[in-house]
Amino acid sequence: MPRVKRGIIALKKRIKVMRLAKGYRGARRKHIKSAREAVIHAMAYAHRDRRVRKRNFRQLWILRINAAARINGISYSRLIAGLKNAEVIINRKMLAEMAVVDPSTFAKYAEIAKQNLK
């Protein structure tokens, strides 16, 4: 059986990890064992935090909508329920943007919600 030399393949694997570890401090950038571990953790955190970012933005939008809704004399839950009854299809991101940028239009949506509450 011929001898298999893996030097190039192993080196390519290490280079790939070291490129991902570029910018890290100390041994995490220079030593392959530390770098590999740091890269694995970094990828896991990145995956987790992409989900967390979506969660945080939704919380922010709800907070802004609630504040604007209370200015217009209605609670957040009743605003959403009223809009759902009126069959108004608008997402929370757009409602939050309207609450900040265009309060007069948001007030119209609040009125629609008030009229369509059961």
Tab-separated table of N, CA and C in Angstrom:
chain	number	residue	atom	x	y	z
A	1	MET	N	0.847	-1.186	0.000
A	1	MET	CA	0.000	0.000	0.000
A	1	MET	C	0.886	1.240	0.000
A	2	PRO	N	0.601	2.195	-0.877
A	2	PRO	CA	1.453	3.384	-0.940
A	2	PRO	C	1.255	4.289	0.270
A	3	ARG	N	2.269	5.038	0.548
A	3	ARG	CA	2.243	5.980	1.669
A	3	ARG	C	1.409	7.205	1.281
A	4	VAL	N	0.531	7.626	2.183
A	4	VAL	CA	-0.318	8.790	1.932
A	4	VAL	C	0.238	9.979	2.692
A	5	LYS	N	0.503	11.034	1.975
A	5	LYS	CA	1.007	12.248	2.622
A	5	LYS	C	-0.143	13.255	2.691
A	6	ARG	N	-0.517	13.635	3.902
A	6	ARG	CA	-1.675	14.515	4.100
A	6	ARG	C	-1.281	15.956	4.379
A	7	GLY	N	-0.017	16.279	4.243
A	7	GLY	CA	0.464	17.598	4.645
A	7	GLY	C	-0.318	18.745	4.053
A	8	ILE	N	-0.596	18.695	2.770
A	8	ILE	CA	-1.275	19.809	2.100
A	8	ILE	C	-2.719	19.920	2.566
A	9	ILE	N	-3.392	18.787	2.688
A	9	ILE	CA	-4.798	18.796	3.113
A	9	ILE	C	-4.922	19.318	4.540
A	10	ALA	N	-4.071	18.815	5.432
A	10	ALA	CA	-4.100	19.259	6.828
A	10	ALA	C	-3.803	20.750	6.923
A	11	LEU	N	-2.838	21.198	6.121
A	11	LEU	CA	-2.483	22.618	6.128
A	11	LEU	C	-3.656	23.480	5.661
A	12	LYS	N	-4.351	23.018	4.627
A	12	LYS	CA	-5.517	23.764	4.135
A	12	LYS	C	-6.591	23.892	5.212
A	13	LYS	N	-6.801	22.798	5.967
A	13	LYS	CA	-7.787	22.835	7.055
A	13	LYS	C	-7.393	23.867	8.107
A	14	ARG	N	-6.093	23.855	8.441
A	14	ARG	CA	-5.619	24.796	9.462
A	14	ARG	C	-5.709	26.231	8.976
A	15	ILE	N	-5.362	26.453	7.718
A	15	ILE	CA	-5.421	27.808	7.156
A	15	ILE	C	-6.862	28.328	7.187
A	16	LYS	N	-7.794	27.443	6.870
A	16	LYS	CA	-9.215	27.822	6.875
A	16	LYS	C	-9.641	28.310	8.275
A	17	VAL	N	-9.234	27.567	9.307
A	17	VAL	CA	-9.557	27.948	10.689
A	17	VAL	C	-8.858	29.247	11.061
A	18	MET	N	-7.593	29.381	10.679
A	18	MET	CA	-6.825	30.576	11.042
A	18	MET	C	-7.386	31.827	10.370
A	19	ARG	N	-7.914	31.675	9.156
A	19	ARG	CA	-8.546	32.824	8.493
A	19	ARG	C	-9.789	33.266	9.250
A	20	LEU	N	-10.550	32.304	9.745
A	20	LEU	CA	-11.751	32.635	10.523
A	20	LEU	C	-11.389	33.271	11.863
A	21	ALA	N	-10.218	32.907	12.413
A	21	ALA	CA	-9.778	33.427	13.707
A	21	ALA	C	-9.040	34.752	13.589
A	22	LYS	N	-8.931	35.284	12.380
A	22	LYS	CA	-8.223	36.551	12.170
A	22	LYS	C	-8.928	37.654	12.972
A	23	GLY	N	-8.148	38.420	13.700
A	23	GLY	CA	-8.710	39.494	14.502
A	23	GLY	C	-8.887	39.133	15.965
A	24	TYR	N	-8.745	37.855	16.300
A	24	TYR	CA	-8.827	37.440	17.695
A	24	TYR	C	-7.535	37.841	18.403
A	25	ARG	N	-7.543	37.815	19.731
A	25	ARG	CA	-6.371	38.237	20.499
A	25	ARG	C	-5.582	37.047	21.026
A	26	GLY	N	-4.277	37.229	21.105
A	26	GLY	CA	-3.404	36.258	21.752
A	26	GLY	C	-3.355	34.915	21.059
A	27	ALA	N	-3.355	33.837	21.860
A	27	ALA	CA	-3.223	32.478	21.344
A	27	ALA	C	-4.402	32.100	20.452
A	28	ARG	N	-5.537	32.727	20.668
A	28	ARG	CA	-6.715	32.412	19.856
A	28	ARG	C	-6.486	32.735	18.390
A	29	ARG	N	-5.533	33.588	18.112
A	29	ARG	CA	-5.209	33.920	16.729
A	29	ARG	C	-4.021	33.100	16.214
A	30	LYS	N	-3.114	32.724	17.129
A	30	LYS	CA	-1.831	32.155	16.697
A	30	LYS	C	-1.745	30.630	16.789
A	31	HIS	N	-2.426	30.019	17.754
A	31	HIS	CA	-2.315	28.577	17.971
A	31	HIS	C	-3.558	27.870	17.439
A	32	ILE	N	-3.329	26.816	16.696
A	32	ILE	CA	-4.444	26.157	16.004
A	32	ILE	C	-5.484	25.586	16.972
A	33	LYS	N	-5.032	25.001	18.097
A	33	LYS	CA	-5.994	24.408	19.044
A	33	LYS	C	-6.913	25.482	19.622
A	34	SER	N	-6.329	26.559	20.095
A	34	SER	CA	-7.118	27.657	20.672
A	34	SER	C	-7.982	28.318	19.609
A	35	ALA	N	-7.426	28.480	18.435
A	35	ALA	CA	-8.157	29.128	17.346
A	35	ALA	C	-9.373	28.301	16.947
A	36	ARG	N	-9.185	26.989	16.836
A	36	ARG	CA	-10.290	26.106	16.442
A	36	ARG	C	-11.429	26.186	17.456
A	37	GLU	N	-11.069	26.146	18.728
A	37	GLU	CA	-12.078	26.224	19.788
A	37	GLU	C	-12.797	27.574	19.760
A	38	ALA	N	-12.030	28.643	19.581
A	38	ALA	CA	-12.620	29.985	19.543
A	38	ALA	C	-13.552	30.146	18.354
A	39	VAL	N	-13.178	29.609	17.213
A	39	VAL	CA	-14.001	29.713	16.002
A	39	VAL	C	-15.297	28.927	16.171
A	40	ILE	N	-15.211	27.737	16.755
A	40	ILE	CA	-16.414	26.922	16.981
A	40	ILE	C	-17.390	27.659	17.894
A	41	HIS	N	-16.870	28.234	18.980
A	41	HIS	CA	-17.738	28.984	19.901
A	41	HIS	C	-18.313	30.220	19.218
A	42	ALA	N	-17.472	30.918	18.460
A	42	ALA	CA	-17.926	32.135	17.779
A	42	ALA	C	-19.070	31.829	16.819
A	43	MET	N	-18.951	30.721	16.085
A	43	MET	CA	-20.014	30.353	15.149
A	43	MET	C	-21.300	29.995	15.880
A	44	ALA	N	-21.170	29.321	17.013
A	44	ALA	CA	-22.352	28.960	17.803
A	44	ALA	C	-23.034	30.222	18.334
A	45	TYR	N	-22.235	31.175	18.832
A	45	TYR	CA	-22.804	32.425	19.345
A	45	TYR	C	-23.465	33.217	18.224
A	46	ALA	N	-22.841	33.235	17.049
A	46	ALA	CA	-23.388	33.979	15.918
A	46	ALA	C	-24.738	33.402	15.518
A	47	HIS	N	-24.836	32.076	15.489
A	47	HIS	CA	-26.099	31.416	15.132
A	47	HIS	C	-27.180	31.753	16.145
A	48	ARG	N	-26.841	31.651	17.421
A	48	ARG	CA	-27.799	31.939	18.493
A	48	ARG	C	-28.248	33.398	18.435
A	49	ASP	N	-27.294	34.307	18.245
A	49	ASP	CA	-27.609	35.726	18.338
A	49	ASP	C	-28.343	36.270	17.120
A	50	ARG	N	-28.292	35.548	15.999
A	50	ARG	CA	-29.143	35.954	14.875
A	50	ARG	C	-30.607	35.788	15.255
A	51	ARG	N	-30.908	34.751	16.029
A	51	ARG	CA	-32.285	34.544	16.507
A	51	ARG	C	-32.647	35.577	17.573
A	52	VAL	N	-31.700	35.851	18.466
A	52	VAL	CA	-31.935	36.795	19.566
A	52	VAL	C	-32.189	38.203	19.018
A	53	ARG	N	-31.474	38.578	17.936
A	53	ARG	CA	-31.656	39.905	17.349
A	53	ARG	C	-33.090	40.093	16.863
A	54	LYS	N	-33.656	39.061	16.256
A	54	LYS	CA	-35.044	39.127	15.782
A	54	LYS	C	-35.993	39.320	16.973
A	55	ARG	N	-35.713	38.590	18.056
A	55	ARG	CA	-36.522	38.679	19.268
A	55	ARG	C	-36.463	40.095	19.851
A	56	ASN	N	-35.252	40.653	19.903
A	56	ASN	CA	-35.068	41.991	20.483
A	56	ASN	C	-35.773	43.068	19.664
A	57	PHE	N	-35.701	42.958	18.335
A	57	PHE	CA	-36.374	43.942	17.494
A	57	PHE	C	-37.880	43.888	17.679
A	58	ARG	N	-38.431	42.680	17.774
A	58	ARG	CA	-39.876	42.551	17.989
A	58	ARG	C	-40.284	43.206	19.312
A	59	GLN	N	-39.484	42.997	20.359
A	59	GLN	CA	-39.750	43.635	21.659
A	59	GLN	C	-39.738	45.155	21.531
A	60	LEU	N	-38.762	45.682	20.796
A	60	LEU	CA	-38.645	47.120	20.600
A	60	LEU	C	-39.866	47.674	19.873
A	61	TRP	N	-40.289	46.970	18.803
A	61	TRP	CA	-41.452	47.428	18.039
A	61	TRP	C	-42.700	47.448	18.917
A	62	ILE	N	-42.887	46.400	19.713
A	62	ILE	CA	-44.066	46.328	20.582
A	62	ILE	C	-44.034	47.461	21.601
A	63	LEU	N	-42.854	47.740	22.133
A	63	LEU	CA	-42.715	48.835	23.105
A	63	LEU	C	-43.115	50.170	22.485
A	64	ARG	N	-42.630	50.437	21.280
A	64	ARG	CA	-42.930	51.699	20.595
A	64	ARG	C	-44.416	51.808	20.254
A	65	ILE	N	-44.993	50.711	19.782
A	65	ILE	CA	-46.420	50.710	19.436
A	65	ILE	C	-47.249	50.957	20.684
A	66	ASN	N	-46.892	50.317	21.788
A	66	ASN	CA	-47.630	50.475	23.040
A	66	ASN	C	-47.586	51.922	23.517
A	67	ALA	N	-46.402	52.536	23.451
A	67	ALA	CA	-46.268	53.934	23.890
A	67	ALA	C	-47.133	54.852	23.035
A	68	ALA	N	-47.092	54.657	21.712
A	68	ALA	CA	-47.886	55.500	20.816
A	68	ALA	C	-49.373	55.228	20.977
A	69	ALA	N	-49.729	53.970	21.211
A	69	ALA	CA	-51.139	53.621	21.383
A	69	ALA	C	-51.708	54.272	22.641
A	70	ARG	N	-50.931	54.270	23.708
A	70	ARG	CA	-51.401	54.876	24.957
A	70	ARG	C	-51.561	56.389	24.821
A	71	ILE	N	-50.725	57.011	23.996
A	71	ILE	CA	-50.899	58.441	23.713
A	71	ILE	C	-52.247	58.675	23.029
A	72	ASN	N	-52.672	57.701	22.205
A	72	ASN	CA	-53.940	57.802	21.494
A	72	ASN	C	-55.110	57.182	22.267
A	73	GLY	N	-54.894	56.857	23.537
A	73	GLY	CA	-55.977	56.417	24.408
A	73	GLY	C	-56.409	54.976	24.230
A	74	ILE	N	-55.503	54.097	23.888
A	74	ILE	CA	-55.829	52.674	23.728
A	74	ILE	C	-54.592	51.863	24.107
A	75	SER	N	-54.803	50.656	24.633
A	75	SER	CA	-53.651	49.823	24.998
A	75	SER	C	-53.168	49.045	23.769
A	76	TYR	N	-51.976	48.500	23.882
A	76	TYR	CA	-51.379	47.760	22.763
A	76	TYR	C	-52.250	46.577	22.370
A	77	SER	N	-52.661	45.786	23.364
A	77	SER	CA	-53.413	44.568	23.057
A	77	SER	C	-54.757	44.894	22.399
A	78	ARG	N	-55.399	45.954	22.869
A	78	ARG	CA	-56.687	46.344	22.273
A	78	ARG	C	-56.482	46.924	20.868
A	79	LEU	N	-55.365	47.618	20.650
A	79	LEU	CA	-55.049	48.140	19.317
A	79	LEU	C	-54.882	46.991	18.324
A	80	ILE	N	-54.105	45.996	18.705
A	80	ILE	CA	-53.858	44.850	17.822
A	80	ILE	C	-55.157	44.079	17.578
A	81	ALA	N	-55.953	43.892	18.629
A	81	ALA	CA	-57.226	43.180	18.492
A	81	ALA	C	-58.177	43.948	17.578
A	82	GLY	N	-58.227	45.262	17.733
A	82	GLY	CA	-59.095	46.092	16.902
A	82	GLY	C	-58.680	46.068	15.440
A	83	LEU	N	-57.385	46.126	15.193
A	83	LEU	CA	-56.895	46.067	13.810
A	83	LEU	C	-57.177	44.700	13.186
A	84	LYS	N	-57.066	43.648	14.002
A	84	LYS	CA	-57.351	42.304	13.507
A	84	LYS	C	-58.833	42.169	13.156
A	85	ASN	N	-59.706	42.727	14.012
A	85	ASN	CA	-61.157	42.700	13.743
A	85	ASN	C	-61.500	43.498	12.490
A	86	ALA	N	-60.777	44.599	12.269
A	86	ALA	CA	-61.014	45.443	11.094
A	86	ALA	C	-60.383	44.843	9.837
A	87	GLU	N	-59.684	43.712	10.006
A	87	GLU	CA	-58.985	43.039	8.906
A	87	GLU	C	-57.948	43.943	8.241
A	88	VAL	N	-57.285	44.742	9.082
A	88	VAL	CA	-56.180	45.577	8.610
A	88	VAL	C	-54.914	44.734	8.737
A	89	ILE	N	-54.243	44.516	7.620
A	89	ILE	CA	-53.028	43.700	7.622
A	89	ILE	C	-51.827	44.642	7.593
A	90	ILE	N	-51.199	44.807	8.753
A	90	ILE	CA	-49.979	45.620	8.861
A	90	ILE	C	-49.125	44.994	9.953
A	91	ASN	N	-47.833	44.853	9.688
A	91	ASN	CA	-46.978	44.193	10.670
A	91	ASN	C	-46.484	45.175	11.730
A	92	ARG	N	-45.922	44.636	12.786
A	92	ARG	CA	-45.496	45.447	13.926
A	92	ARG	C	-44.342	46.375	13.561
A	93	LYS	N	-43.496	45.931	12.654
A	93	LYS	CA	-42.366	46.765	12.232
A	93	LYS	C	-42.877	48.061	11.607
A	94	MET	N	-43.856	47.955	10.727
A	94	MET	CA	-44.397	49.136	10.053
A	94	MET	C	-45.190	50.015	11.025
A	95	LEU	N	-45.928	49.376	11.929
A	95	LEU	CA	-46.668	50.147	12.936
A	95	LEU	C	-45.708	50.948	13.811
A	96	ALA	N	-44.612	50.328	14.228
A	96	ALA	CA	-43.622	51.001	15.072
A	96	ALA	C	-42.978	52.159	14.323
A	97	GLU	N	-42.660	51.943	13.051
A	97	GLU	CA	-42.063	52.994	12.225
A	97	GLU	C	-43.027	54.171	12.098
A	98	MET	N	-44.307	53.854	11.883
A	98	MET	CA	-45.335	54.899	11.775
A	98	MET	C	-45.478	55.678	13.090
A	99	ALA	N	-45.409	54.946	14.196
A	99	ALA	CA	-45.555	55.581	15.505
A	99	ALA	C	-44.473	56.629	15.732
A	100	VAL	N	-43.278	56.377	15.219
A	100	VAL	CA	-42.156	57.295	15.415
A	100	VAL	C	-42.148	58.400	14.364
A	101	VAL	N	-42.298	58.016	13.088
A	101	VAL	CA	-42.123	58.956	11.981
A	101	VAL	C	-43.390	59.739	11.656
A	102	ASP	N	-44.551	59.070	11.687
A	102	ASP	CA	-45.800	59.688	11.234
A	102	ASP	C	-46.926	59.445	12.247
A	103	PRO	N	-46.929	60.167	13.366
A	103	PRO	CA	-47.925	59.931	14.416
A	103	PRO	C	-49.374	60.165	13.969
A	104	SER	N	-49.589	61.050	13.006
A	104	SER	CA	-50.966	61.329	12.566
A	104	SER	C	-51.585	60.103	11.879
A	105	THR	N	-50.806	59.414	11.063
A	105	THR	CA	-51.295	58.189	10.412
A	105	THR	C	-51.516	57.093	11.447
A	106	PHE	N	-50.623	57.021	12.429
A	106	PHE	CA	-50.794	56.029	13.496
A	106	PHE	C	-52.079	56.298	14.257
A	107	ALA	N	-52.394	57.581	14.478
A	107	ALA	CA	-53.629	57.952	15.178
A	107	ALA	C	-54.852	57.463	14.403
A	108	LYS	N	-54.781	57.513	13.065
A	108	LYS	CA	-55.890	57.012	12.237
A	108	LYS	C	-56.071	55.506	12.429
A	109	TYR	N	-54.950	54.791	12.469
A	109	TYR	CA	-55.034	53.346	12.719
A	109	TYR	C	-55.605	53.075	14.105
A	110	ALA	N	-55.227	53.887	15.080
A	110	ALA	CA	-55.760	53.723	16.440
A	110	ALA	C	-57.269	53.938	16.448
A	111	GLU	N	-57.754	54.919	15.680
A	111	GLU	CA	-59.199	55.169	15.588
A	111	GLU	C	-59.920	53.974	14.936
A	112	ILE	N	-59.327	53.438	13.898
A	112	ILE	CA	-59.903	52.270	13.236
A	112	ILE	C	-60.011	51.111	14.234
A	113	ALA	N	-58.964	50.924	15.021
A	113	ALA	CA	-58.947	49.856	16.015
A	113	ALA	C	-60.019	50.085	17.078
A	114	LYS	N	-60.176	51.331	17.530
A	114	LYS	CA	-61.194	51.643	18.544
A	114	LYS	C	-62.593	51.343	18.024
A	115	GLN	N	-62.849	51.682	16.772
A	115	GLN	CA	-64.180	51.474	16.184
A	115	GLN	C	-64.504	49.988	16.009
A	116	ASN	N	-63.491	49.156	15.823
A	116	ASN	CA	-63.720	47.741	15.530
A	116	ASN	C	-63.526	46.830	16.726
A	117	LEU	N	-63.509	47.385	17.930
A	117	LEU	CA	-63.435	46.560	19.127
A	117	LEU	C	-64.843	46.025	19.445
A	118	LYS	N	-64.914	44.795	19.909
A	118	LYS	CA	-66.226	44.202	20.237
A	118	LYS	C	-66.616	44.523	21.662
